[in-house]
mmCIF file of C-alpha atoms in Angstrom:
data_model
loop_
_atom_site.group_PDB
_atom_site.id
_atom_site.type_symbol
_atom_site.label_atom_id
_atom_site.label_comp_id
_atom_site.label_asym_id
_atom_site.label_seq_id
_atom_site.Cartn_x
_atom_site.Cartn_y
_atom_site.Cartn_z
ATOM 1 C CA UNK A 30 136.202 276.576 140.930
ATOM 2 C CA UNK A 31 133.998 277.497 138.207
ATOM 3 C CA UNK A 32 134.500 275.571 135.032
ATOM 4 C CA UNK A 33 135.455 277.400 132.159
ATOM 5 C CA UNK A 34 135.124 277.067 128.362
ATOM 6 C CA UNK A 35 137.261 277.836 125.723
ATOM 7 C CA UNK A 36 140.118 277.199 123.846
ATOM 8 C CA UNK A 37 143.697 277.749 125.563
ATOM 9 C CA UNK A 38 147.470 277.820 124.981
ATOM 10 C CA UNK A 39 148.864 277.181 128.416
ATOM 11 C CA UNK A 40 152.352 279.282 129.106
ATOM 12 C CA UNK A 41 155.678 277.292 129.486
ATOM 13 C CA UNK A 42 156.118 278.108 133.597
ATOM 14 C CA UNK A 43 152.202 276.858 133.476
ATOM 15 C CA UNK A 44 152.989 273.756 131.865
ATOM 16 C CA UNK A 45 156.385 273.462 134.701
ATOM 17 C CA UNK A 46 153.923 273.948 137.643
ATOM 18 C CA UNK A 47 151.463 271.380 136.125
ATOM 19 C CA UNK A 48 153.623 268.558 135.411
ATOM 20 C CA UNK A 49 155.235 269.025 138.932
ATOM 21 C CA UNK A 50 151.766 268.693 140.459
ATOM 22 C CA UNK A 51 151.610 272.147 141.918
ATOM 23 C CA UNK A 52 147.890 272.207 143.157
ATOM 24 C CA UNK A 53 147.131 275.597 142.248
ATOM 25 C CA UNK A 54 147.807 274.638 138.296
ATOM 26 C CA UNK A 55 146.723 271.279 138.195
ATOM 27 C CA UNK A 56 143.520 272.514 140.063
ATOM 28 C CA UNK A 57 143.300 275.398 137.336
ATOM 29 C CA UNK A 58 144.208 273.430 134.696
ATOM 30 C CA UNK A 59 141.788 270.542 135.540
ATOM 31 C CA UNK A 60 138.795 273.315 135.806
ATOM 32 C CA UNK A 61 139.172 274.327 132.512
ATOM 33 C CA UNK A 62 136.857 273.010 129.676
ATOM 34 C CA UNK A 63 137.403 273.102 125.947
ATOM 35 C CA UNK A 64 140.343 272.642 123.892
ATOM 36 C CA UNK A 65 144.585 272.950 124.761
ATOM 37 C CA UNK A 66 146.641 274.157 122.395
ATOM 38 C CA UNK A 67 150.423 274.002 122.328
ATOM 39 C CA UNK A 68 153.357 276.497 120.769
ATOM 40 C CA UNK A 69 156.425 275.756 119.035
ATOM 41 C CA UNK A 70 157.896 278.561 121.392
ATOM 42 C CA UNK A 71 156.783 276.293 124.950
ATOM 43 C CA UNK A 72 158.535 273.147 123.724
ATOM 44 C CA UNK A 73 161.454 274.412 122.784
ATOM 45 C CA UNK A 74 161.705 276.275 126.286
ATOM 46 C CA UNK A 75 160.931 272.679 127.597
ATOM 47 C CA UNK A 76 163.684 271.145 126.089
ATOM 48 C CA UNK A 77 165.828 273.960 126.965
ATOM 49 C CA UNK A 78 165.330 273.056 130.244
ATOM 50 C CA UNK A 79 166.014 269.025 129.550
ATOM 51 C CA UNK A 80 169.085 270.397 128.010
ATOM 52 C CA UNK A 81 170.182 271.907 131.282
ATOM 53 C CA UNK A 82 169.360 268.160 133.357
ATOM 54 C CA UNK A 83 171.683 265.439 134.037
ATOM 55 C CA UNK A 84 169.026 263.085 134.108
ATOM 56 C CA UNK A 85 166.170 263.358 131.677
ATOM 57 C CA UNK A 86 164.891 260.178 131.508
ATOM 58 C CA UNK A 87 162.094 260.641 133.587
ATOM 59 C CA UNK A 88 161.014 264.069 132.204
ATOM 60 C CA UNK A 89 161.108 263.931 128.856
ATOM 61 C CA UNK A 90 158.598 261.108 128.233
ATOM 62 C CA UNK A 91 156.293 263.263 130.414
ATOM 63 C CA UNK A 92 156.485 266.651 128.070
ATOM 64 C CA UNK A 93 156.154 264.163 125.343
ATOM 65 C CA UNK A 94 153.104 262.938 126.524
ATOM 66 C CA UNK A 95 151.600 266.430 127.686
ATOM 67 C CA UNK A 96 152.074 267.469 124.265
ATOM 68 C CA UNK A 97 150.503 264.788 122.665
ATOM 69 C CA UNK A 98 147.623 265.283 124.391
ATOM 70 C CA UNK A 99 146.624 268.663 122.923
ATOM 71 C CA UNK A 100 144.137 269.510 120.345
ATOM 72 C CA UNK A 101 147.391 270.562 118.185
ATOM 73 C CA UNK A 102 151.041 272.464 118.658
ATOM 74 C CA UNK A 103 151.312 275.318 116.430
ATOM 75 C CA UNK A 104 154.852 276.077 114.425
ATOM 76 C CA UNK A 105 155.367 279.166 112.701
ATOM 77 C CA UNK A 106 152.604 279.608 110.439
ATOM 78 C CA UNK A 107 151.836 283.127 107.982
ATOM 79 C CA UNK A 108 149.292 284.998 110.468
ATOM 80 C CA UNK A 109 151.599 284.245 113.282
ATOM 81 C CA UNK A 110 154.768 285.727 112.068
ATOM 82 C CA UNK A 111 152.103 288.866 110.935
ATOM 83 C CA UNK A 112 151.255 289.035 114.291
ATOM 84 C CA UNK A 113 154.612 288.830 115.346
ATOM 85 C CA UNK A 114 155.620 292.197 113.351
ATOM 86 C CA UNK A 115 152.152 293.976 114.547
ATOM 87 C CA UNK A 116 152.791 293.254 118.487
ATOM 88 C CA UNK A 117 156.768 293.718 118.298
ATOM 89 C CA UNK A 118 156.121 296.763 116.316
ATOM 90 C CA UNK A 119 153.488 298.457 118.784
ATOM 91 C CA UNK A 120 155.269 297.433 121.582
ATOM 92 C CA UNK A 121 158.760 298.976 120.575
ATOM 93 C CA UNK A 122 156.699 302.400 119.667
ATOM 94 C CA UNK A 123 155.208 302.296 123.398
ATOM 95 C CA UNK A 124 158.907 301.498 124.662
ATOM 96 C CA UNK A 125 156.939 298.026 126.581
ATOM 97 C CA UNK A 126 159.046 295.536 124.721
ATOM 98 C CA UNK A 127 159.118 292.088 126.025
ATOM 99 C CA UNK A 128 160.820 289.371 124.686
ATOM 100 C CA UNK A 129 160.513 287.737 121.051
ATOM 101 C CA UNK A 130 159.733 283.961 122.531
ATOM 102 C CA UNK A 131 156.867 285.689 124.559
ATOM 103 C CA UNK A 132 155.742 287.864 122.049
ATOM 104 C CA UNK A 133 155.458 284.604 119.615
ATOM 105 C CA UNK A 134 153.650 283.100 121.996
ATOM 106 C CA UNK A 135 151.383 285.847 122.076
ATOM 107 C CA UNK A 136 151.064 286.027 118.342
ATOM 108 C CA UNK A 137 150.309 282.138 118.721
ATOM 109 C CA UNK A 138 147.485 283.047 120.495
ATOM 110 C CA UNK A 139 146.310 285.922 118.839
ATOM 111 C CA UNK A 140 146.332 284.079 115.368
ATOM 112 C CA UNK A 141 144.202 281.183 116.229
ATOM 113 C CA UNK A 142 141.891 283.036 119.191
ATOM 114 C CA UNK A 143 142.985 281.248 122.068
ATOM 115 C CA UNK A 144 142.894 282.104 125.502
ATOM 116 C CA UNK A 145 146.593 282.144 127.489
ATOM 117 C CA UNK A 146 146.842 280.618 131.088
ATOM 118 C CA UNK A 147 150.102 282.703 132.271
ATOM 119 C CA UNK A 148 151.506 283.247 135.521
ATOM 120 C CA UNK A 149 152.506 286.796 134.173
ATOM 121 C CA UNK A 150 149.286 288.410 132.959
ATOM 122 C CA UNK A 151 150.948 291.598 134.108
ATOM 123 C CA UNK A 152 153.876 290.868 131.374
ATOM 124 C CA UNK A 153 151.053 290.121 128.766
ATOM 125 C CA UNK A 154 149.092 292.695 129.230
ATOM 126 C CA UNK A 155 151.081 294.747 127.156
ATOM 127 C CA UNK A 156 150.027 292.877 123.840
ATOM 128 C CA UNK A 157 146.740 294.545 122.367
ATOM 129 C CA UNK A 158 143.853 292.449 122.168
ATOM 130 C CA UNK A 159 145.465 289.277 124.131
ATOM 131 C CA UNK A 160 143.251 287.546 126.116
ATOM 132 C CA UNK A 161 144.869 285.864 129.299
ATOM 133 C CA UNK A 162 143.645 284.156 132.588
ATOM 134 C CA UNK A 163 146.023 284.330 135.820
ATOM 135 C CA UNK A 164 147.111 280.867 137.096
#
């Protein structure tokens, strides 16, 4: 695979499939050049899902340490909850509505021009201007 640069905000079922070792992600992920960027929205859903284990001891040190190995993990800033309105907004009006913790993400990305490694690039596609790349 071709190595690719850039900055990216990897998707929470992205950042699943990587810390399990799935080879098509950690291949991906590995080919990738530049900086990672993290979301409020993804480690929240992470610790959702710790939420729903009976044993967590072994995970959660390991989304700790993913996450501290980004460039930086956006909260809610000003642009982003602009970009929030604008691509909830345009979405209701075309009747393609996806969720609010998806369409943060997207505003994540959108605010700070970063590229988003998704297993749904069909679901994305919907947000104007959102630049994605298929795991």
């Amino acid at each position: 695979m071709t190595k690719q640069n850039g900055s990216y905000l990897l998707d929470t079922s992205v950042i699943i499939d990587y810390l399990k070792g799935n080879p098509t992600a950690t291949t991906m992920i590995d080919s990738l050049e530049g900086e990672f960027y993290g979301s409020f929205i993804c480690l929240a859903e992470l610790y959702e899902g710790l939420e729903r284990m009976t044993s967590r001891t072994k995970i959660e040190p390991v989304i700790k340490d993913h996450f501290a190995s980004y460039h930086h993990v956006f909260g809610l800033d000003e642009k982003i909850c602009q970009n929030f309105a604008q691509v909830r907004v345009d979405l209701k009006k075309r009747g393609e509505i996806i969720e609010d913790m998806d369409i943060f993400i997207a505003a994540t990305c959108l605010a700070h021009n970063l590229t988003l490694v998704t297993k749904n690039p069909k679901h994305f596609s919907r947000v104007k201007n959102l630049e994605t790349l298929p795991l």
